[in-house]
PDB file of C-alpha atoms in Angstrom:
ATOM      1  CA  GLY A   1      37.038  12.911  43.907  1.00 68.00           C
ATOM      2  CA  HIS A   2      33.283  12.549  42.734  1.00 75.00           C
ATOM      3  CA  PRO A   3      30.915  15.482  44.055  1.00 81.00           C
ATOM      4  CA  ASP A   4      28.644  12.739  45.654  1.00 81.00           C
ATOM      5  CA  ALA A   5      31.457  11.006  47.339  1.00 86.00           C
ATOM      6  CA  ASP A   6      30.587  12.375  50.877  1.00 89.00           C
ATOM      7  CA  GLU A   7      27.116  11.765  50.594  1.00 90.00           C
ATOM      8  CA  VAL A   8      27.581   8.261  49.470  1.00 91.00           C
ATOM      9  CA  LYS A   9      30.174   7.576  52.441  1.00 92.00           C
ATOM     10  CA  ARG A  10      27.514   8.929  54.866  1.00 93.00           C
ATOM     11  CA  LEU A  11      25.084   6.808  53.582  1.00 94.00           C
ATOM     12  CA  LEU A  12      27.262   3.711  53.324  1.00 95.00           C
ATOM     13  CA  GLY A  13      28.163   4.619  57.174  1.00 95.00           C
ATOM     14  CA  ALA A  14      24.641   4.270  57.981  1.00 95.00           C
ATOM     15  CA  TYR A  15      24.158   0.829  56.786  1.00 95.00           C
ATOM     16  CA  HIS A  16      27.604  -0.099  58.596  1.00 95.00           C
ATOM     17  CA  TYR A  17      25.903   1.102  61.774  1.00 94.00           C
ATOM     18  CA  GLU A  18      22.870  -0.860  61.562  1.00 94.00           C
ATOM     19  CA  ALA A  19      24.438  -3.925  60.287  1.00 93.00           C
ATOM     20  CA  PRO A  20      28.193  -4.020  61.444  1.00 93.00           C
ATOM     21  CA  GLY A  21      28.744  -7.142  58.856  1.00 92.00           C
ATOM     22  CA  ILE A  22      28.517  -4.514  55.820  1.00 93.00           C
ATOM     23  CA  ASN A  23      31.652  -3.205  55.381  1.00 94.00           C
ATOM     24  CA  PHE A  24      32.640  -0.528  52.424  1.00 94.00           C
ATOM     25  CA  GLU A  25      35.693   1.266  50.910  1.00 93.00           C
ATOM     26  CA  LEU A  26      35.634   4.116  48.227  1.00 91.00           C
ATOM     27  CA  VAL A  27      37.703   3.522  45.666  1.00 91.00           C
ATOM     28  CA  ASP A  28      39.302   6.176  42.915  1.00 89.00           C
ATOM     29  CA  PRO A  29      39.225   4.292  39.620  1.00 86.00           C
ATOM     30  CA  GLU A  30      41.880   6.375  37.920  1.00 86.00           C
ATOM     31  CA  ARG A  31      44.400   5.533  40.934  1.00 89.00           C
ATOM     32  CA  ASN A  32      43.091   1.930  40.885  1.00 90.00           C
ATOM     33  CA  PRO A  33      42.877   0.308  37.470  1.00 90.00           C
ATOM     34  CA  ALA A  34      43.041  -2.949  38.506  1.00 92.00           C
ATOM     35  CA  ALA A  35      39.831  -3.095  40.727  1.00 90.00           C
ATOM     36  CA  THR A  36      38.146  -1.130  37.962  1.00 89.00           C
ATOM     37  CA  ARG A  37      38.769  -3.852  35.411  1.00 89.00           C
ATOM     38  CA  ARG A  38      37.990  -6.823  37.988  1.00 89.00           C
ATOM     39  CA  TYR A  39      34.694  -5.398  38.579  1.00 88.00           C
ATOM     40  CA  ASN A  40      34.167  -4.031  35.078  1.00 85.00           C
ATOM     41  CA  VAL A  41      33.047  -0.615  36.302  1.00 87.00           C
ATOM     42  CA  ARG A  42      32.771   1.705  33.209  1.00 83.00           C
ATOM     43  CA  ASN A  43      31.263   5.047  35.158  1.00 83.00           C
ATOM     44  CA  LEU A  44      32.025   7.086  38.143  1.00 84.00           C
ATOM     45  CA  ASN A  45      29.608   6.864  41.066  1.00 85.00           C
ATOM     46  CA  THR A  46      29.089   3.237  40.816  1.00 89.00           C
ATOM     47  CA  LEU A  47      28.737   0.593  43.500  1.00 92.00           C
ATOM     48  CA  ILE A  48      29.778  -2.705  43.842  1.00 93.00           C
ATOM     49  CA  LEU A  49      28.074  -4.670  46.201  1.00 93.00           C
ATOM     50  CA  GLU A  50      29.964  -8.148  47.155  1.00 92.00           C
ATOM     51  CA  GLY A  51      28.786 -10.993  48.956  1.00 91.00           C
ATOM     52  CA  TYR A  52      27.377 -14.749  49.176  1.00 87.00           C
ATOM     53  CA  GLY A  53      29.974 -15.258  46.093  1.00 85.00           C
ATOM     54  CA  ARG A  54      28.193 -12.978  44.174  1.00 83.00           C
ATOM     55  CA  THR A  55      28.346  -9.075  42.884  1.00 86.00           C
ATOM     56  CA  GLN A  56      25.410  -6.688  42.377  1.00 86.00           C
ATOM     57  CA  THR A  57      26.328  -3.417  40.563  1.00 87.00           C
ATOM     58  CA  VAL A  58      24.577  -0.356  41.527  1.00 88.00           C
ATOM     59  CA  LYS A  59      24.503   2.857  39.275  1.00 83.00           C
ATOM     60  CA  LEU A  60      22.395   5.429  41.510  1.00 82.00           C
ATOM     61  CA  ALA A  61      23.821   5.842  44.841  1.00 83.00           C
ATOM     62  CA  ASP A  62      20.789   6.483  46.898  1.00 86.00           C
ATOM     63  CA  GLU A  63      19.064   4.184  49.614  1.00 89.00           C
ATOM     64  CA  ALA A  64      16.608   2.805  47.379  1.00 85.00           C
ATOM     65  CA  HIS A  65      18.870   1.495  44.616  1.00 86.00           C
ATOM     66  CA  ILE A  66      21.380   0.283  47.168  1.00 91.00           C
ATOM     67  CA  THR A  67      18.897  -1.935  49.305  1.00 90.00           C
ATOM     68  CA  ASN A  68      17.359  -3.099  46.212  1.00 85.00           C
ATOM     69  CA  GLY A  69      21.132  -4.319  45.392  1.00 86.00           C
ATOM     70  CA  LEU A  70      21.669  -5.839  48.649  1.00 89.00           C
ATOM     71  CA  ILE A  71      18.156  -7.876  48.555  1.00 85.00           C
ATOM     72  CA  ARG A  72      19.120  -9.193  44.806  1.00 81.00           C
ATOM     73  CA  LEU A  73      22.729 -10.032  46.523  1.00 84.00           C
ATOM     74  CA  THR A  74      21.099 -12.329  49.182  1.00 84.00           C
ATOM     75  CA  LYS A  75      18.894 -14.204  46.695  1.00 78.00           C
ATOM     76  CA  SER A  76      20.371 -17.312  45.572  1.00 64.00           C
ATOM     77  CA  GLU A  77      18.175 -17.792  42.679  1.00 70.00           C
ATOM     78  CA  GLU A  78      19.271 -16.744  39.165  1.00 74.00           C
ATOM     79  CA  ARG A  79      17.080 -14.482  36.720  1.00 87.00           C
ATOM     80  CA  VAL A  80      16.449 -15.595  33.395  1.00 93.00           C
ATOM     81  CA  CYS A  81      15.558 -13.203  30.619  1.00 96.00           C
ATOM     82  CA  TYR A  82      13.969 -14.976  27.423  1.00 97.00           C
ATOM     83  CA  TRP A  83      14.961 -13.324  24.014  1.00 97.00           C
ATOM     84  CA  VAL A  84      12.449 -13.877  21.495  1.00 97.00           C
ATOM     85  CA  THR A  85      13.949 -14.683  17.852  1.00 96.00           C
ATOM     86  CA  GLY A  86      12.983 -15.993  14.416  1.00 96.00           C
ATOM     87  CA  HIS A  87      11.510 -12.372  13.070  1.00 96.00           C
ATOM     88  CA  GLY A  88      14.853 -10.746  12.279  1.00 95.00           C
ATOM     89  CA  GLU A  89      15.295  -9.320  16.036  1.00 96.00           C
ATOM     90  CA  ARG A  90      18.106  -7.505  17.296  1.00 94.00           C
ATOM     91  CA  SER A  91      20.302  -9.764  18.768  1.00 94.00           C
ATOM     92  CA  PHE A  92      21.658  -9.588  22.643  1.00 94.00           C
ATOM     93  CA  GLN A  93      24.959 -10.336  21.834  1.00 90.00           C
ATOM     94  CA  GLY A  94      27.846  -9.587  19.189  1.00 85.00           C
ATOM     95  CA  SER A  95      29.884  -6.758  18.161  1.00 80.00           C
ATOM     96  CA  GLY A  96      27.352  -5.008  15.457  1.00 83.00           C
ATOM     97  CA  PRO A  97      25.979  -1.722  15.937  1.00 83.00           C
ATOM     98  CA  GLU A  98      22.427  -3.648  15.804  1.00 87.00           C
ATOM     99  CA  ALA A  99      23.365  -5.653  18.667  1.00 90.00           C
ATOM    100  CA  LEU A 100      21.921  -4.736  22.498  1.00 92.00           C
ATOM    101  CA  THR A 101      25.130  -5.815  24.027  1.00 91.00           C
ATOM    102  CA  ALA A 102      24.957  -3.026  26.554  1.00 89.00           C
ATOM    103  CA  LEU A 103      21.533  -4.225  27.924  1.00 90.00           C
ATOM    104  CA  GLN A 104      22.630  -7.716  28.186  1.00 91.00           C
ATOM    105  CA  GLU A 105      25.723  -6.557  30.122  1.00 85.00           C
ATOM    106  CA  ASP A 106      23.722  -4.203  32.351  1.00 82.00           C
ATOM    107  CA  LEU A 107      21.307  -7.082  33.121  1.00 85.00           C
ATOM    108  CA  SER A 108      24.304  -9.805  33.501  1.00 81.00           C
ATOM    109  CA  ASP A 109      25.397  -7.503  36.255  1.00 72.00           C
ATOM    110  CA  GLU A 110      22.048  -7.660  37.989  1.00 75.00           C
ATOM    111  CA  SER A 111      22.292 -11.661  37.853  1.00 77.00           C
ATOM    112  CA  TYR A 112      20.061 -12.396  34.805  1.00 87.00           C
ATOM    113  CA  ARG A 113      20.922 -15.010  32.439  1.00 89.00           C
ATOM    114  CA  PHE A 114      20.045 -14.794  28.866  1.00 95.00           C
ATOM    115  CA  GLU A 115      18.419 -17.408  26.623  1.00 95.00           C
ATOM    116  CA  GLU A 116      16.980 -17.434  23.070  1.00 96.00           C
ATOM    117  CA  ILE A 117      13.399 -18.416  22.534  1.00 97.00           C
ATOM    118  CA  LEU A 118      11.667 -19.332  19.390  1.00 96.00           C
ATOM    119  CA  LEU A 119       7.970 -19.258  19.965  1.00 96.00           C
ATOM    120  CA  MET A 120       7.007 -21.091  16.899  1.00 94.00           C
ATOM    121  CA  LYS A 121       8.483 -24.083  18.879  1.00 95.00           C
ATOM    122  CA  ARG A 122       7.455 -23.843  22.792  1.00 94.00           C
ATOM    123  CA  ASP A 123       5.750 -21.532  25.099  1.00 94.00           C
ATOM    124  CA  ILE A 124       7.363 -19.213  27.472  1.00 96.00           C
ATOM    125  CA  PRO A 125       8.588 -21.269  30.375  1.00 95.00           C
ATOM    126  CA  GLY A 126       7.698 -20.876  33.906  1.00 92.00           C
ATOM    127  CA  ASP A 127      11.272 -19.847  35.147  1.00 92.00           C
ATOM    128  CA  ALA A 128      10.910 -16.557  32.925  1.00 95.00           C
ATOM    129  CA  THR A 129      11.814 -13.351  34.761  1.00 93.00           C
ATOM    130  CA  VAL A 130      11.305 -11.226  31.727  1.00 96.00           C
ATOM    131  CA  VAL A 131      10.707 -11.759  27.849  1.00 98.00           C
ATOM    132  CA  VAL A 132      12.336  -9.391  25.473  1.00 97.00           C
ATOM    133  CA  LEU A 133      10.979  -8.661  21.809  1.00 97.00           C
ATOM    134  CA  ALA A 134      13.609  -6.519  20.437  1.00 96.00           C
ATOM    135  CA  ALA A 135      12.622  -4.940  17.054  1.00 96.00           C
ATOM    136  CA  PRO A 136      11.185  -7.631  14.825  1.00 97.00           C
ATOM    137  CA  GLU A 137      11.363  -7.197  11.247  1.00 96.00           C
ATOM    138  CA  LYS A 138       8.551  -9.711  10.320  1.00 96.00           C
ATOM    139  CA  ARG A 139       5.029 -10.205  11.872  1.00 96.00           C
ATOM    140  CA  LEU A 140       4.555 -12.599  14.354  1.00 97.00           C
ATOM    141  CA  PHE A 141       2.298 -15.398  13.917  1.00 97.00           C
ATOM    142  CA  PRO A 142      -1.189 -15.486  15.679  1.00 96.00           C
ATOM    143  CA  GLU A 143      -0.037 -18.199  17.738  1.00 96.00           C
ATOM    144  CA  GLU A 144       3.002 -16.439  19.138  1.00 97.00           C
ATOM    145  CA  VAL A 145       1.133 -13.492  20.203  1.00 97.00           C
ATOM    146  CA  ASP A 146      -1.371 -15.934  22.030  1.00 96.00           C
ATOM    147  CA  SER A 147       1.669 -17.147  23.889  1.00 97.00           C
ATOM    148  CA  LEU A 148       2.667 -13.553  24.967  1.00 97.00           C
ATOM    149  CA  ARG A 149      -0.755 -13.062  25.933  1.00 95.00           C
ATOM    150  CA  ARG A 150      -0.848 -16.148  28.058  1.00 94.00           C
ATOM    151  CA  TYR A 151       2.375 -15.323  29.726  1.00 95.00           C
ATOM    152  CA  LEU A 152       1.222 -12.005  30.948  1.00 95.00           C
ATOM    153  CA  LYS A 153      -1.694 -13.436  32.303  1.00 91.00           C
ATOM    154  CA  GLN A 154      -0.067 -15.463  34.369  1.00 90.00           C
ATOM    155  CA  GLY A 155       1.694 -12.395  35.707  1.00 91.00           C
ATOM    156  CA  GLY A 156       4.728 -12.109  33.275  1.00 94.00           C
ATOM    157  CA  ARG A 157       6.544  -9.003  32.107  1.00 96.00           C
ATOM    158  CA  LEU A 158       7.299  -8.305  28.711  1.00 97.00           C
ATOM    159  CA  VAL A 159       9.630  -5.686  26.997  1.00 97.00           C
ATOM    160  CA  VAL A 160       8.922  -4.591  23.406  1.00 97.00           C
ATOM    161  CA  PHE A 161      11.244  -2.531  20.923  1.00 96.00           C
ATOM    162  CA  LEU A 162       9.586  -1.408  17.957  1.00 96.00           C
ATOM    163  CA  GLU A 163      11.488   0.293  15.115  1.00 95.00           C
ATOM    164  CA  PRO A 164       9.630   3.045  13.118  1.00 95.00           C
ATOM    165  CA  PHE A 165       7.250   1.827  10.610  1.00 94.00           C
ATOM    166  CA  GLN A 166       7.624  -1.848  11.784  1.00 93.00           C
ATOM    167  CA  ASP A 167       5.210  -3.211  14.438  1.00 94.00           C
ATOM    168  CA  GLY A 168       5.978  -6.746  14.180  1.00 95.00           C
ATOM    169  CA  GLY A 169       1.966  -7.532  14.179  1.00 95.00           C
ATOM    170  CA  LEU A 170       1.758  -6.298  17.545  1.00 97.00           C
ATOM    171  CA  THR A 171      -0.336  -3.223  17.140  1.00 96.00           C
ATOM    172  CA  SER A 172      -3.817  -4.743  18.481  1.00 95.00           C
ATOM    173  CA  PHE A 173      -1.901  -6.498  21.005  1.00 97.00           C
ATOM    174  CA  LEU A 174      -0.409  -3.585  22.455  1.00 97.00           C
ATOM    175  CA  GLU A 175      -3.404  -1.499  22.376  1.00 96.00           C
ATOM    176  CA  ASP A 176      -5.350  -4.217  24.509  1.00 95.00           C
ATOM    177  CA  TYR A 177      -3.043  -2.853  27.357  1.00 96.00           C
ATOM    178  CA  GLY A 178      -3.481   0.624  26.396  1.00 96.00           C
ATOM    179  CA  ILE A 179      -0.307   1.091  24.486  1.00 97.00           C
ATOM    180  CA  LEU A 180      -0.685   2.770  21.053  1.00 96.00           C
ATOM    181  CA  VAL A 181       1.925   2.421  18.102  1.00 95.00           C
ATOM    182  CA  ALA A 182       1.537   4.102  14.910  1.00 90.00           C
ATOM    183  CA  GLY A 183       3.453   4.266  11.393  1.00 92.00           C
ATOM    184  CA  ASP A 184       5.706   6.982  12.164  1.00 94.00           C
ATOM    185  CA  ILE A 185       9.176   8.438  12.793  1.00 95.00           C
ATOM    186  CA  ILE A 186       9.826  11.283  15.450  1.00 95.00           C
ATOM    187  CA  VAL A 187      11.416  14.226  13.628  1.00 93.00           C
ATOM    188  CA  ASP A 188      13.155  17.047  16.149  1.00 91.00           C
ATOM    189  CA  LYS A 189      14.469  20.176  14.808  1.00 83.00           C
ATOM    190  CA  MET A 190      15.547  21.160  18.315  1.00 79.00           C
ATOM    191  CA  SER A 191      18.077  18.175  18.137  1.00 78.00           C
ATOM    192  CA  ARG A 192      19.639  19.945  15.522  1.00 71.00           C
ATOM    193  CA  VAL A 193      20.481  23.036  17.581  1.00 72.00           C
ATOM    194  CA  MET A 194      22.183  20.470  20.209  1.00 70.00           C
ATOM    195  CA  GLY A 195      24.495  19.391  17.235  1.00 71.00           C
ATOM    196  CA  GLY A 196      22.367  16.372  16.401  1.00 71.00           C
ATOM    197  CA  ASP A 197      20.155  15.253  13.577  1.00 77.00           C
ATOM    198  CA  PHE A 198      16.462  15.782  12.743  1.00 88.00           C
ATOM    199  CA  LEU A 199      15.952  12.057  13.471  1.00 90.00           C
ATOM    200  CA  LEU A 200      17.536  12.157  16.956  1.00 90.00           C
ATOM    201  CA  PRO A 201      14.834  13.145  19.161  1.00 93.00           C
ATOM    202  CA  MET A 202      15.333  15.084  22.601  1.00 91.00           C
ATOM    203  CA  VAL A 203      13.812  14.096  25.684  1.00 94.00           C
ATOM    204  CA  ALA A 204      13.992  16.069  28.837  1.00 91.00           C
ATOM    205  CA  GLU A 205      10.558  15.695  30.151  1.00 94.00           C
ATOM    206  CA  TYR A 206       9.519  12.321  31.819  1.00 96.00           C
ATOM    207  CA  GLY A 207       6.231  10.931  33.153  1.00 94.00           C
ATOM    208  CA  ALA A 208       5.160  10.343  36.923  1.00 93.00           C
ATOM    209  CA  HIS A 209       6.566   6.638  37.295  1.00 94.00           C
ATOM    210  CA  GLU A 210       8.847   4.751  39.776  1.00 90.00           C
ATOM    211  CA  ILE A 211      11.112   4.188  36.658  1.00 90.00           C
ATOM    212  CA  THR A 212      11.725   7.694  35.795  1.00 92.00           C
ATOM    213  CA  ARG A 213      11.612   9.235  39.348  1.00 86.00           C
ATOM    214  CA  ASP A 214      14.355  11.755  40.171  1.00 82.00           C
ATOM    215  CA  PHE A 215      15.539  11.265  36.652  1.00 86.00           C
ATOM    216  CA  LYS A 216      16.420  14.633  35.195  1.00 85.00           C
ATOM    217  CA  LEU A 217      19.057  14.023  32.377  1.00 88.00           C
ATOM    218  CA  THR A 218      18.320  15.108  28.973  1.00 91.00           C
ATOM    219  CA  CYS A 219      18.412  11.900  26.467  1.00 91.00           C
ATOM    220  CA  PHE A 220      18.783  11.536  22.730  1.00 91.00           C
ATOM    221  CA  PHE A 221      17.202   8.584  20.886  1.00 91.00           C
ATOM    222  CA  GLU A 222      18.402   7.589  17.843  1.00 88.00           C
ATOM    223  CA  ILE A 223      15.589   7.110  15.182  1.00 91.00           C
ATOM    224  CA  ALA A 224      12.508   6.366  17.401  1.00 94.00           C
ATOM    225  CA  ARG A 225       8.646   6.101  16.708  1.00 95.00           C
ATOM    226  CA  SER A 226       5.779   7.464  18.878  1.00 96.00           C
ATOM    227  CA  VAL A 227       4.469   5.342  21.636  1.00 96.00           C
ATOM    228  CA  GLU A 228       1.455   6.922  23.142  1.00 96.00           C
ATOM    229  CA  VAL A 229      -0.997   5.389  25.861  1.00 96.00           C
ATOM    230  CA  SER A 230      -4.664   5.241  25.428  1.00 94.00           C
ATOM    231  CA  GLU A 231      -6.923   7.915  26.617  1.00 91.00           C
ATOM    232  CA  GLU A 232      -9.576   5.420  27.213  1.00 91.00           C
ATOM    233  CA  THR A 233     -10.037   3.189  30.156  1.00 90.00           C
ATOM    234  CA  ILE A 234      -8.558  -0.114  29.983  1.00 89.00           C
ATOM    235  CA  PRO A 235      -9.926  -2.682  32.048  1.00 87.00           C
ATOM    236  CA  HIS A 236      -7.183  -4.029  34.769  1.00 89.00           C
ATOM    237  CA  ALA A 237      -4.593  -1.919  33.212  1.00 94.00           C
ATOM    238  CA  THR A 238      -2.421   1.236  33.836  1.00 95.00           C
ATOM    239  CA  PRO A 239      -0.703   2.549  31.107  1.00 96.00           C
ATOM    240  CA  THR A 240       1.648   5.446  31.852  1.00 96.00           C
ATOM    241  CA  VAL A 241       3.932   7.519  29.510  1.00 96.00           C
ATOM    242  CA  LEU A 242       7.649   7.567  30.544  1.00 97.00           C
ATOM    243  CA  ALA A 243       9.391  10.092  28.024  1.00 96.00           C
ATOM    244  CA  LEU A 244       8.448  12.701  25.908  1.00 96.00           C
ATOM    245  CA  THR A 245       9.954  14.730  23.037  1.00 95.00           C
ATOM    246  CA  SER A 246      10.372  18.541  22.715  1.00 92.00           C
ATOM    247  CA  PRO A 247       7.428  20.729  21.526  1.00 92.00           C
ATOM    248  CA  GLU A 248       9.185  21.261  18.335  1.00 90.00           C
ATOM    249  CA  SER A 249       9.222  17.924  17.248  1.00 93.00           C
ATOM    250  CA  TRP A 250       6.631  15.889  15.287  1.00 93.00           C
ATOM    251  CA  ALA A 251       5.131  12.301  14.039  1.00 94.00           C
ATOM    252  CA  GLU A 252       6.238  11.894  10.319  1.00 93.00           C
ATOM    253  CA  THR A 253       4.104   9.558   8.588  1.00 91.00           C
ATOM    254  CA  ASP A 254       5.313   9.997   5.082  1.00 89.00           C
ATOM    255  CA  ARG A 255       7.825   7.695   4.803  1.00 88.00           C
ATOM    256  CA  ASP A 256       8.353   8.047   0.835  1.00 87.00           C
ATOM    257  CA  ALA A 257       9.108  11.625   1.661  1.00 83.00           C
ATOM    258  CA  LEU A 258      11.548  10.795   4.389  1.00 83.00           C
ATOM    259  CA  ASP A 259      13.265   8.274   2.442  1.00 82.00           C
ATOM    260  CA  GLU A 260      13.813  11.144  -0.526  1.00 80.00           C
ATOM    261  CA  GLY A 261      14.841  13.703   2.135  1.00 78.00           C
ATOM    262  CA  ARG A 262      11.706  15.825   2.064  1.00 81.00           C
ATOM    263  CA  VAL A 263      10.818  16.650   5.626  1.00 78.00           C
ATOM    264  CA  GLY A 264       8.343  18.911   6.655  1.00 84.00           C
ATOM    265  CA  TYR A 265       5.610  19.070   9.139  1.00 87.00           C
ATOM    266  CA  GLU A 266       1.600  18.772   7.747  1.00 86.00           C
ATOM    267  CA  ALA A 267      -0.698  19.560  10.205  1.00 85.00           C
ATOM    268  CA  SER A 268      -3.344  17.225   8.329  1.00 84.00           C
ATOM    269  CA  LEU A 269      -1.291  14.398   8.535  1.00 85.00           C
ATOM    270  CA  ASP A 270       1.713  14.628  11.197  1.00 88.00           C
ATOM    271  CA  ARG A 271       1.194  14.859  14.931  1.00 92.00           C
ATOM    272  CA  LYS A 272       2.598  17.713  16.810  1.00 92.00           C
ATOM    273  CA  GLY A 273       5.055  17.054  19.905  1.00 90.00           C
ATOM    274  CA  PRO A 274       5.389  16.772  22.759  1.00 94.00           C
ATOM    275  CA  LEU A 275       5.121  13.052  21.911  1.00 96.00           C
ATOM    276  CA  SER A 276       5.812   9.880  23.963  1.00 96.00           C
ATOM    277  CA  LEU A 277       8.218   7.386  22.837  1.00 95.00           C
ATOM    278  CA  ALA A 278       8.091   5.165  25.815  1.00 96.00           C
ATOM    279  CA  ALA A 279       5.504   3.769  27.940  1.00 97.00           C
ATOM    280  CA  ILE A 280       4.676   1.154  30.318  1.00 97.00           C
ATOM    281  CA  SER A 281       1.297  -0.494  31.069  1.00 97.00           C
ATOM    282  CA  GLU A 282       0.990  -2.289  34.533  1.00 95.00           C
ATOM    283  CA  LEU A 283      -1.517  -4.801  34.707  1.00 93.00           C
ATOM    284  CA  GLU A 284      -3.643  -6.373  37.439  1.00 87.00           C
ATOM    285  CA  PRO A 285      -5.850  -9.526  37.800  1.00 72.00           C
ATOM    286  CA  PRO A 286      -8.526 -10.322  36.998  1.00 54.00           C
ATOM    287  CA  LEU A 287      -7.460  -9.737  33.458  1.00 56.00           C
ATOM    288  CA  PRO A 288      -9.666 -10.354  29.929  1.00 55.00           C
ATOM    289  CA  LYS A 289      -9.304 -13.960  29.293  1.00 52.00           C
ATOM    290  CA  PRO A 290      -7.806 -14.462  25.827  1.00 49.00           C
ATOM    291  CA  ALA A 291      -8.725 -16.956  23.286  1.00 47.00           C
ATOM    292  CA  GLY A 292      -7.840 -20.321  24.229  1.00 45.00           C
ATOM    293  CA  GLY A 293      -6.228 -18.889  27.290  1.00 43.00           C
ATOM    294  CA  THR A 294      -6.290 -19.745  31.285  1.00 42.00           C
ATOM    295  CA  GLU A 295      -7.803 -18.084  33.960  1.00 42.00           C
ATOM    296  CA  ALA A 296      -5.604 -14.983  35.310  1.00 39.00           C
ATOM    297  CA  GLY A 297      -3.084 -15.526  37.977  1.00 40.00           C
ATOM    298  CA  ASP A 298      -2.545 -13.809  41.149  1.00 41.00           C
ATOM    299  CA  GLU A 299       0.361 -11.621  40.336  1.00 46.00           C
ATOM    300  CA  ASN A 300       0.822  -8.102  38.743  1.00 52.00           C
ATOM    301  CA  THR A 301       2.188  -8.213  35.496  1.00 54.00           C
ATOM    302  CA  GLU A 302       3.713  -5.717  32.957  1.00 58.00           C
ATOM    303  CA  ALA A 303       4.189  -4.790  29.438  1.00 59.00           C
ATOM    304  CA  ASP A 304       6.619  -2.359  28.152  1.00 63.00           C
ATOM    305  CA  ALA A 305       6.995  -0.691  24.981  1.00 58.00           C
ATOM    306  CA  GLU A 306       9.877   1.564  23.566  1.00 59.00           C
ATOM    307  CA  PRO A 307      11.490   3.018  20.452  1.00 50.00           C
TER     308      PRO A 307
END
């Protein structure tokens, strides 16, 4: 009954025509609740690819995402996500509102295994597919930041989430890759029109990048900070804005006024929207050699920052 069902059926029929070993079935989740529960399907228009004793969840039913899902399905290796701990970061498990359980569940559907890592004890292992640093409340030690640098230099992928007014001691580190964070919080009165809160900025404009290609939905981000990209040329790095707030938003820098409930745009202190609140920096060797580091590897590497 989904509007896209006929198009998905045509597309999957093409896969079956080219590879008869690929079979498919369209399932109505309301009429088949057992299958819905078995495959942990939470949204309509979800594809479950099953084979080789594994499953892959595809949430955008187009050729690119289905093909990528099939490739992941045929690969036997398990991907590892290392979750940095020790600085008050959000957890990837638990039932509390601060836990990023949904992220963990989504990536687990794509064959990710999650492990905590304390960088004060050891470097990032060589089997890391991605490292996540989720909203540290305390500053990382210089040795830990150096560990992140070495990991990126060897072709690693890093995702960083930062709360407003908390940078985890990563401002200079991110700036080296063309990502700029400031001590602010985004205020958006337009979100109030949509029944939200001033601290629930609305995003309807997205950057030109493969991550956001064909993404047209409006999103709301609860309590976000600005994450901009440098206008200067950064050697061996290509930073790109991913999500932009409305023109009515601004970056509020007066934390005391905010705590007291006094919010207002001041041209001399605040920055007017549209503002970026998510960005990516794609790195290419040879990268600048960090202090005490090793020479650059041969792989591309990425550093993400989001609110």
